Short mmCIF file of C-alpha atoms and ligand atoms in Angstrom, two decimals:
data_model
loop_
_atom_site.label_atom_id
_atom_site.label_comp_id
_atom_site.label_asym_id
_atom_site.label_seq_id
_atom_site.Cartn_x
_atom_site.Cartn_y
_atom_site.Cartn_z
CA UNK A 391 0.02 -0.11 -0.41
CA UNK A 392 1.57 3.78 -0.32
CA UNK A 393 -0.45 6.53 0.88
CA UNK A 394 -0.78 10.08 -1.14
CA UNK A 395 -1.10 13.21 0.37
CA UNK A 396 -3.26 15.96 -1.64
CA UNK A 397 -3.33 19.75 -0.38
CA UNK A 398 -6.24 21.79 -0.80
CA UNK A 399 -3.88 24.02 -3.17
CA UNK A 400 -3.70 20.87 -5.12
CA UNK A 401 -7.51 20.35 -5.24
CA UNK A 402 -8.36 23.68 -5.44
CA UNK A 403 -10.64 23.90 -9.07
CA UNK A 404 -11.55 20.83 -11.68
CA UNK A 405 -8.14 21.43 -12.89
CA UNK A 406 -6.65 20.10 -9.91
CA UNK A 407 -9.25 16.73 -9.41
CA UNK A 408 -8.17 15.81 -13.33
CA UNK A 409 -4.77 16.08 -12.34
CA UNK A 410 -5.37 14.29 -9.81
CA UNK A 411 -6.89 11.35 -11.50
CA UNK A 412 -3.73 11.31 -13.84
CA UNK A 413 -1.47 10.83 -10.94
CA UNK A 414 -3.21 7.83 -9.55
CA UNK A 415 -3.11 6.47 -13.26
CA UNK A 416 -3.27 3.17 -13.31
CA UNK A 417 -1.80 2.77 -9.86
CA UNK A 418 -3.66 0.09 -7.10
CA UNK A 419 -3.50 -0.12 -3.37
CA UNK A 420 -3.68 3.56 -2.73
CA UNK A 421 -4.91 5.09 -0.28
CA UNK A 422 -5.57 8.83 -1.04
CA UNK A 423 -6.00 11.75 1.76
CA UNK A 424 -7.96 14.66 0.79
CA UNK A 425 -7.61 18.26 2.25
CA UNK A 426 -10.51 20.68 1.92
CA UNK A 427 -10.66 22.24 -1.68
CA UNK A 428 -8.67 25.41 -1.62
CA UNK A 429 -9.17 27.72 1.09
CA UNK A 430 -12.43 25.80 2.22
CA UNK A 431 -11.64 25.51 5.87
CA UNK A 432 -10.67 29.25 6.25
CA UNK A 433 -14.14 29.84 5.24
CA UNK A 434 -15.21 27.29 7.35
CA UNK A 435 -13.66 29.41 10.12
CA UNK A 436 -15.53 32.46 9.09
CA UNK A 437 -18.62 30.46 9.38
CA UNK A 438 -17.70 29.23 12.99
CA UNK A 439 -16.98 32.97 13.77
CA UNK A 440 -20.09 33.89 12.55
CA UNK A 441 -21.99 31.25 14.32
CA UNK A 442 -19.62 32.64 17.46
CA UNK A 443 -20.91 36.06 17.22
CA UNK A 444 -25.16 34.33 16.45
CA UNK A 445 -24.76 36.20 13.05
CA UNK A 446 -26.99 33.99 11.37
CA UNK A 447 -26.60 36.05 7.80
CA UNK A 448 -22.91 35.89 7.74
CA UNK A 449 -22.72 32.18 8.20
CA UNK A 450 -25.21 31.76 5.60
CA UNK A 451 -23.58 34.17 3.03
CA UNK A 452 -20.39 32.24 3.53
CA UNK A 453 -22.44 28.42 3.53
CA UNK A 454 -24.07 29.95 0.48
CA UNK A 455 -20.32 30.95 -1.30
CA UNK A 456 -18.94 27.41 -0.55
CA UNK A 457 -21.78 26.07 -2.34
CA UNK A 458 -21.69 28.06 -5.41
CA UNK A 459 -17.84 27.49 -4.85
CA UNK A 460 -18.40 23.25 -5.12
CA UNK A 461 -20.84 23.28 -7.53
CA UNK A 462 -19.01 24.88 -10.17
CA UNK A 463 -16.53 22.38 -9.52
CA UNK A 464 -18.92 19.33 -10.03
CA UNK A 465 -19.86 21.12 -12.99
CA UNK A 466 -17.17 21.29 -14.79
CA UNK A 467 -15.90 17.72 -13.86
CA UNK A 468 -19.14 16.58 -15.41
CA UNK A 469 -19.22 18.75 -18.09
CA UNK A 470 -22.69 20.51 -17.64
CA UNK A 471 -25.01 20.90 -14.90
CA UNK A 472 -25.08 17.75 -11.86
CA UNK A 473 -26.06 17.59 -8.21
CA UNK A 474 -24.13 14.91 -6.00
CA UNK A 475 -27.21 13.67 -3.44
CA UNK A 476 -24.20 12.94 -1.02
CA UNK A 477 -22.76 16.42 -1.14
CA UNK A 478 -26.48 17.86 -0.64
CA UNK A 479 -27.33 16.82 2.10
CA UNK A 480 -23.64 17.84 3.31
CA UNK A 481 -24.60 21.51 2.88
CA UNK A 482 -27.96 20.87 4.45
CA UNK A 483 -26.62 19.53 7.72
CA UNK A 484 -24.01 22.36 7.73
CA UNK A 485 -26.73 24.64 7.24
CA UNK A 486 -28.37 23.25 9.98
CA UNK A 487 -25.66 23.28 12.61
CA UNK A 488 -24.76 27.35 11.51
CA UNK A 489 -29.07 28.03 12.11
CA UNK A 490 -29.30 25.76 14.98
CA UNK A 491 -26.35 26.01 17.94
CA UNK A 492 -26.85 27.53 21.35
CA UNK A 493 -23.58 28.63 20.90
CA UNK A 494 -21.88 28.97 24.50
CA UNK A 495 -18.59 29.63 25.09
CA UNK A 496 -17.56 26.50 26.62
CA UNK A 497 -18.26 24.71 23.74
CA UNK A 498 -16.22 26.68 21.45
CA UNK A 499 -13.60 24.24 20.46
CA UNK A 500 -16.79 21.40 19.69
CA UNK A 501 -18.55 23.61 17.18
CA UNK A 502 -15.93 24.82 15.05
CA UNK A 503 -14.80 21.39 14.64
CA UNK A 504 -18.14 20.49 14.16
CA UNK A 505 -17.98 23.14 11.31
CA UNK A 506 -14.79 23.22 9.73
CA UNK A 507 -14.95 19.37 9.38
CA UNK A 508 -17.02 19.98 6.31
CA UNK A 509 -14.67 21.26 3.85
CA UNK A 510 -12.76 17.36 3.85
CA UNK A 511 -16.20 15.21 4.44
CA UNK A 512 -17.30 18.41 1.13
CA UNK A 513 -13.91 17.44 -0.57
CA UNK A 514 -13.93 13.52 -0.34
CA UNK A 515 -16.93 12.85 -1.38
CA UNK A 516 -16.81 14.88 -4.58
CA UNK A 517 -13.40 12.99 -4.97
CA UNK A 518 -14.49 9.50 -4.50
CA UNK A 519 -17.79 10.33 -7.15
CA UNK A 520 -15.35 11.57 -9.81
CA UNK A 521 -12.77 9.38 -9.82
CA UNK A 522 -16.00 6.28 -10.03
CA UNK A 523 -17.11 8.47 -12.44
CA UNK A 524 -13.54 8.83 -13.99
CA UNK A 525 -13.18 4.69 -13.97
CA UNK A 526 -11.38 4.81 -10.98
CA UNK A 527 -13.29 2.55 -9.14
CA UNK A 528 -12.60 3.22 -5.06
CA UNK A 529 -14.39 3.45 -1.20
CA UNK A 530 -14.75 6.82 0.18
CA UNK A 531 -13.77 6.39 3.63
CA UNK A 532 -15.14 7.99 7.28
CA UNK A 533 -12.38 8.82 8.51
CA UNK A 534 -13.88 9.48 12.03
CA UNK A 535 -14.83 6.48 11.98
CA UNK A 536 -11.39 5.10 11.61
CA UNK A 537 -9.05 7.77 13.58
CA UNK A 538 -10.55 7.56 17.29
CA UNK A 539 -8.90 10.91 18.93
CA UNK A 540 -8.44 12.10 22.43
CA UNK A 541 -11.31 13.39 23.83
CA UNK A 542 -9.93 17.48 22.67
CA UNK A 543 -11.15 19.66 20.56
CA UNK A 544 -9.32 21.49 17.83
CA UNK A 545 -5.87 19.70 17.76
CA UNK A 546 -6.64 15.98 19.10
CA UNK A 547 -3.98 13.52 18.61
CA UNK A 548 -4.97 10.47 17.43
CA UNK A 549 -4.62 6.67 19.04
CA UNK A 550 -2.96 4.73 16.30
CA UNK A 551 -3.43 1.65 18.54
CA UNK A 552 -6.92 2.39 19.18
CA UNK A 553 -7.48 3.13 15.40
CA UNK A 554 -6.28 0.79 14.04
CA UNK A 555 -8.44 -1.97 13.74
CA UNK A 556 -11.17 0.67 13.16
CA UNK A 557 -9.37 1.48 9.82
CA UNK A 558 -8.73 -2.21 8.44
CA UNK A 559 -11.90 -3.16 8.97
CA UNK A 560 -12.92 0.01 6.93
CA UNK A 561 -10.81 -1.81 4.62
CA UNK A 562 -11.93 -4.80 4.08
CA UNK A 563 -15.08 -6.44 1.69
CA UNK A 564 -15.92 -5.31 -1.63
CA UNK A 565 -13.32 -5.60 -4.05
CA UNK A 566 -11.87 -2.00 -4.28
CA UNK A 567 -7.60 -1.58 -3.84
CA UNK A 568 -8.11 2.41 -3.64
CA UNK A 569 -9.90 4.53 -0.46
CA UNK A 570 -10.04 7.96 -0.28
CA UNK A 571 -10.20 9.11 3.00
CA UNK A 572 -10.53 13.08 4.58
CA UNK A 573 -6.81 14.02 5.79
CA UNK A 574 -7.08 16.41 9.28
CA UNK A 575 -10.61 15.25 10.76
CA UNK A 576 -11.20 12.34 13.28
CA UNK A 577 -13.60 11.36 16.06
CA UNK A 578 -13.93 11.62 19.98
CA UNK A 579 -14.30 8.98 22.63
CA UNK A 580 -17.70 10.31 22.58
CA UNK A 581 -18.85 9.92 19.35
CA UNK A 582 -18.05 13.86 17.89
CA UNK A 583 -15.82 15.04 15.60
CA UNK A 584 -12.69 16.32 15.74
CA UNK A 585 -10.02 18.41 13.78
CA UNK A 586 -6.30 17.19 14.26
CA UNK A 587 -5.10 20.91 14.08
CA UNK A 588 -4.49 23.34 10.96
CA UNK A 589 -3.28 21.56 8.04
CA UNK A 590 -3.45 18.32 9.47
CA UNK A 591 -4.10 15.97 7.23
CA UNK A 592 -0.30 15.43 6.36
CA UNK A 593 -0.39 13.65 10.03
CA UNK A 594 -3.63 12.16 8.94
CA UNK A 595 -1.43 10.40 5.89
CA UNK A 596 1.36 9.52 8.28
CA UNK A 597 -1.21 8.03 10.62
CA UNK A 598 -2.73 5.67 7.45
CA UNK A 599 0.65 5.49 6.51
CA UNK A 600 1.79 3.86 10.01
CA UNK A 601 -1.49 1.95 10.62
CA UNK A 602 -1.31 0.02 7.06
CA UNK A 603 2.83 -0.26 6.91
CA UNK A 604 2.87 1.77 3.46
CA UNK A 605 5.73 1.49 1.74
CA UNK A 606 5.84 4.90 1.45
CA UNK A 607 4.08 8.26 1.84
CA UNK A 608 3.70 11.07 -0.65
CA UNK A 609 2.73 14.58 -0.22
CA UNK A 610 1.95 16.03 -3.72
CA UNK A 611 2.78 19.71 -3.46
CA UNK A 612 2.78 23.36 -5.66
CA UNK A 613 6.54 23.46 -4.99
CA UNK A 614 8.74 21.59 -6.70
CA UNK A 615 10.28 19.74 -3.48
CA UNK A 616 11.26 21.29 0.14
CA UNK A 617 13.10 24.61 -0.79
CA UNK A 618 15.86 25.95 1.70
CA UNK A 619 13.52 29.20 2.18
CA UNK A 620 10.41 30.29 1.40
CA UNK A 621 11.20 32.36 -1.67
CA UNK A 622 8.25 34.69 -1.50
CA UNK A 623 10.43 36.24 1.68
CA UNK A 624 14.23 34.82 0.93
CA UNK A 625 14.74 35.29 -3.43
CA UNK A 626 17.21 32.68 -3.68
CA UNK A 627 16.20 29.55 -1.95
CA UNK A 628 17.40 26.34 -3.46
CA UNK A 629 15.22 22.83 -3.27
CA UNK A 630 16.85 20.28 -0.98
CA UNK A 631 17.02 16.44 -2.77
CA UNK A 632 16.96 14.26 0.67
CA UNK A 633 16.70 15.32 4.18
CA UNK A 634 16.05 13.28 7.69
CA UNK A 635 13.40 12.85 9.96
CA UNK A 636 14.93 14.36 12.24
CA UNK A 637 16.36 17.84 10.75
CA UNK A 638 12.33 17.38 9.04
CA UNK A 639 10.61 17.79 12.58
CA UNK A 640 13.72 20.68 13.78
CA UNK A 641 11.68 22.60 10.84
CA UNK A 642 8.81 22.02 10.88
CA UNK A 643 8.59 23.35 14.39
CA UNK A 644 10.35 26.18 13.39
CA UNK A 645 7.69 27.48 11.05
CA UNK A 646 9.10 26.07 7.84
CA UNK A 647 5.85 24.94 6.05
CA UNK A 648 7.18 21.55 4.61
CA UNK A 649 4.41 19.30 6.35
CA UNK A 650 2.61 19.61 9.72
CA UNK A 651 5.56 18.37 12.25
CA UNK A 652 3.12 15.61 13.98
CA UNK A 653 3.73 13.73 10.52
CA UNK A 654 7.03 12.63 11.21
CA UNK A 655 6.46 10.77 14.34
CA UNK A 656 4.43 7.79 12.61
CA UNK A 657 6.26 7.52 9.57
CA UNK A 658 9.70 7.29 11.52
CA UNK A 659 8.33 4.31 13.85
CA UNK A 660 7.39 2.69 11.00
CA UNK A 661 10.76 3.68 9.06
CA UNK A 662 8.43 4.64 5.91
CA UNK A 663 9.75 7.40 3.74
CA UNK A 664 8.00 10.26 2.90
CA UNK A 665 7.86 12.22 -0.48
CA UNK A 666 6.99 15.69 -1.16
CA UNK A 667 6.63 15.88 -4.79
CA UNK A 668 5.58 18.47 -7.35
CA UNK A 669 1.66 18.75 -8.38
CA UNK A 670 2.13 19.45 -11.69
CA UNK A 671 5.04 17.33 -12.52
CA UNK A 672 5.25 13.83 -11.77
CA UNK A 673 8.07 13.41 -12.96
CA UNK A 674 10.31 15.48 -11.32
CA UNK A 675 12.13 14.30 -8.30
CA UNK A 676 10.77 16.10 -5.48
CA UNK A 677 12.16 15.91 -1.91
CA UNK A 678 12.61 12.54 0.19
CA UNK A 679 12.30 12.13 3.77
CA UNK A 680 14.12 9.48 5.97
CA UNK A 681 15.96 7.83 8.26
CA UNK A 682 19.25 8.35 6.63
CA UNK A 683 20.22 10.65 4.06
CA UNK A 684 23.20 13.04 2.48
CA UNK A 685 23.71 16.04 4.87
CA UNK A 686 22.01 19.26 4.22
CA UNK A 687 24.56 21.82 2.81
CA UNK A 688 23.17 25.26 2.25
CA UNK A 689 21.53 27.42 5.45
CA UNK A 690 18.00 26.59 5.97
CA UNK A 691 15.99 29.92 6.57
CA UNK A 692 12.28 29.82 8.44
CA UNK A 693 10.10 32.41 8.74
CA UNK A 694 7.31 32.00 11.59
CA UNK A 695 4.96 35.01 11.34
CA UNK A 696 2.54 36.80 13.08
CA UNK A 697 3.88 36.25 17.05
CA UNK A 698 3.53 37.11 20.26
CA UNK A 699 6.07 37.94 22.52
CA UNK A 700 4.88 36.96 26.43
CA UNK A 701 7.53 38.35 29.33
CA UNK A 702 5.92 36.85 32.30
CA UNK A 703 7.19 37.85 36.07
CA UNK A 704 5.94 36.75 39.15
CA UNK A 705 4.93 39.32 40.96
CA UNK A 706 6.78 38.98 44.32
CA UNK A 707 9.58 39.35 42.47
CA UNK A 708 10.95 35.94 43.45
CA UNK A 709 14.07 34.79 42.12
CA UNK A 710 12.98 31.27 41.64
CA UNK A 711 10.75 31.86 38.88
CA UNK A 712 11.45 28.24 37.88
CA UNK A 713 9.47 27.00 40.13
CA UNK A 714 6.11 28.59 38.61
CA UNK A 715 7.12 26.79 35.74
CA UNK A 716 4.74 24.12 35.89
CA UNK A 717 1.73 26.43 37.29
CA UNK A 718 2.26 28.47 33.37
CA UNK A 719 3.10 26.11 31.08
CA UNK A 720 -0.26 24.15 32.46
CA UNK A 721 -2.16 27.34 32.18
CA UNK A 722 -1.06 27.89 28.74
CA UNK A 723 -1.75 23.93 27.94
CA UNK A 724 -5.17 24.92 28.89
CA UNK A 725 -5.57 28.28 26.31
CA UNK A 726 -4.49 25.83 23.78
CA UNK A 727 -0.86 28.34 23.80
CA UNK A 728 2.22 26.40 22.28
CA UNK A 729 5.82 27.94 23.14
CA UNK A 730 7.71 28.57 20.15
CA UNK A 731 10.70 29.62 21.36
CA UNK A 732 11.20 30.03 25.37
CA UNK A 733 13.65 32.34 27.11
CA UNK A 734 14.55 32.34 30.69
CA UNK A 735 16.20 34.85 32.46
CA UNK A 736 16.26 35.03 37.08
CA UNK A 737 12.92 36.94 37.03
CA UNK A 738 11.37 36.76 33.61
CA UNK A 739 9.88 34.21 30.97
CA UNK A 740 9.69 35.11 27.42
CA UNK A 741 7.69 33.17 25.67
CA UNK A 742 7.08 33.45 21.72
CA UNK A 743 3.91 32.29 20.65
CA UNK A 744 1.55 32.03 17.45
CA UNK A 745 -1.20 34.90 17.54
CA UNK A 746 -4.29 33.39 18.76
CA UNK A 747 -7.89 34.27 20.11
CA UNK A 748 -7.16 32.69 22.99
CA UNK A 749 -4.09 34.69 23.96
CA UNK A 750 -6.29 37.05 26.09
CA UNK A 751 -7.67 35.22 27.83
CA UNK A 752 -4.68 33.07 29.19
CA UNK A 753 -3.35 36.31 30.26
CA UNK A 754 -6.24 37.30 32.11
CA UNK A 755 -5.44 34.24 33.99
CA UNK A 756 -1.73 34.37 34.20
CA UNK A 757 -2.12 37.71 36.37
CA UNK A 758 -5.24 36.39 37.80
CA UNK A 759 -2.38 33.85 39.38
CA UNK A 760 0.19 36.26 40.70
CA UNK A 761 2.38 36.91 37.49
CA UNK A 762 2.78 40.29 35.90
CA UNK A 763 2.56 39.43 31.93
CA UNK A 764 3.80 41.85 29.28
CA UNK A 765 2.65 41.17 26.02
CA UNK A 766 4.39 42.36 22.61
CA UNK A 767 2.51 42.28 19.25
CA UNK A 768 3.95 41.87 15.28
CA UNK A 769 6.56 39.57 16.56
CA UNK A 770 8.41 37.04 14.30
CA UNK A 771 10.11 34.14 14.80
CA UNK A 772 12.90 33.71 12.63
CA UNK A 773 15.43 30.39 12.71
CA UNK A 774 18.38 30.19 10.44
CA UNK A 775 20.43 26.44 10.44
CA UNK A 776 23.90 26.74 9.37
CA UNK A 777 24.00 30.33 9.27
CA UNK A 778 27.04 32.29 8.27
CA UNK A 779 28.31 35.77 9.31
CA UNK A 780 27.01 37.35 6.57
CA UNK A 781 23.08 35.59 7.39
CA UNK A 782 23.95 36.35 11.13
CA UNK A 783 24.59 40.20 9.88
CA UNK A 784 21.60 40.44 7.88
CA UNK A 785 18.94 38.62 10.24
CA UNK A 786 20.64 38.33 13.54
CA UNK A 787 20.91 41.90 14.87
CA UNK A 788 19.35 45.62 14.69
CA UNK A 789 16.94 47.49 17.08
CA UNK A 790 14.27 45.34 15.77
CA UNK A 791 15.65 41.58 17.51
CA UNK A 792 13.97 41.01 20.82
CA UNK A 793 15.58 37.81 21.92
CA UNK A 794 18.25 36.08 20.02
CA UNK A 795 19.67 32.43 20.81
CA UNK A 796 21.93 30.92 19.37
CA UNK A 797 24.37 27.49 19.23
CA UNK A 798 27.11 26.99 17.16
CA UNK A 799 24.96 25.83 13.72
CA UNK A 800 21.48 27.60 14.73
CA UNK A 801 20.67 30.77 15.74
CA UNK A 802 16.52 31.97 16.38
CA UNK A 803 15.36 35.23 16.51
CA UNK A 804 12.22 37.38 17.52
CA UNK A 805 11.83 40.15 16.36
CA UNK A 806 9.86 43.14 15.66
CA UNK A 807 8.10 43.03 11.84
CA UNK A 808 8.91 45.71 10.46
N1 LIG B 460 -8.21 21.58 5.80
C1 LIG B 460 -7.05 21.49 6.59
C2 LIG B 460 -6.72 23.12 6.99
O1 LIG B 460 -6.69 24.00 5.88
C3 LIG B 460 -6.60 20.77 6.96
C4 LIG B 460 -4.81 20.67 6.05
O2 LIG B 460 -5.33 21.29 5.13
O3 LIG B 460 -4.59 20.07 6.01
O4 LIG B 460 -5.81 23.68 7.97
MG1 MG B 461 -5.72 23.05 3.87
#
């Protein structure tokens, strides 16, 4: 079995879906994981936002736009007006959720997951139907029933051991050797839908690969492979042919948008190679990520945008802030805030974190717990692995640098956005 993952950008229009069909070609024994089409997840986050504010009209307007967007793709794929009952039902259900939800703040994450999961349910329903129509017999798999996750919404981990028999059972019987499942979603022990964190489809594919002991996993992307930097920010970016698991985790954690950070562990545990390949050209080699690989010989630059720097100090000025780390981190964990960089001095603990709607709540709770908290917005976190003198001069100095942490090979800088 091989696992192929197609991200939202790859299936953002009918041409993308036809290209997916071409990439599959006449392959057998394939598990295909698909994300929501194009920017659907962002639109569904706006639906959730509208539900949160009890703005029914705004929620319905977003859903109507999504309906039209998907309907146009379907019409294009079937060469004329076409309604797919299963897609109609999903939209009707989504509308019902948006119209009938009585929003309560303590259920925010539950409703977030319930709403955003529709993106992948809709995309896989369309793609599975299209592949059958185009002569590729396949089975649609409901990942909410195959992946048992933690009882935790918005960023759930999959219980791989408990999920294995469910996933295997879902593939049994019938003659299909091609399966189409949703990335990003699973089911909690209480039966509600969970999501695995934004961009979590890579992780879904890796868990499937782990359970099915796949020979390889491929992520089809709109780039030629993994680059050493984002070419939109650092113009002289070059492609990296090979990476090992460890470097990949480091890169993903620092914000390189190669692959979701949770993807590597399930692959590493079963020694499954991961290919990052260009969606536009199947013949190009892309990048391979596996246990052993040649060392990377170019510096790697990763910029994580939209960061907030929190500086936390014990109000009684105690010099043993370490003793309070547990309190601080468990509080942040409660608000789903992860530290991307940690820096401490005698009395201060500075944390660089992703901006999110929870930060103010967390700051309030920290103050309540006896800490002074300073919050600096509009920050970014730059990581340079294998830095040179020139890169140091260009990026690791200057008045906009708030924090700099360096080892012999890597420098990480929290700096004010210009
Ligand atoms: N559709 C989800 C997102 O946009 C999951 C994914 O793309 O991997 O975050
Ligand atoms: Mg996506």
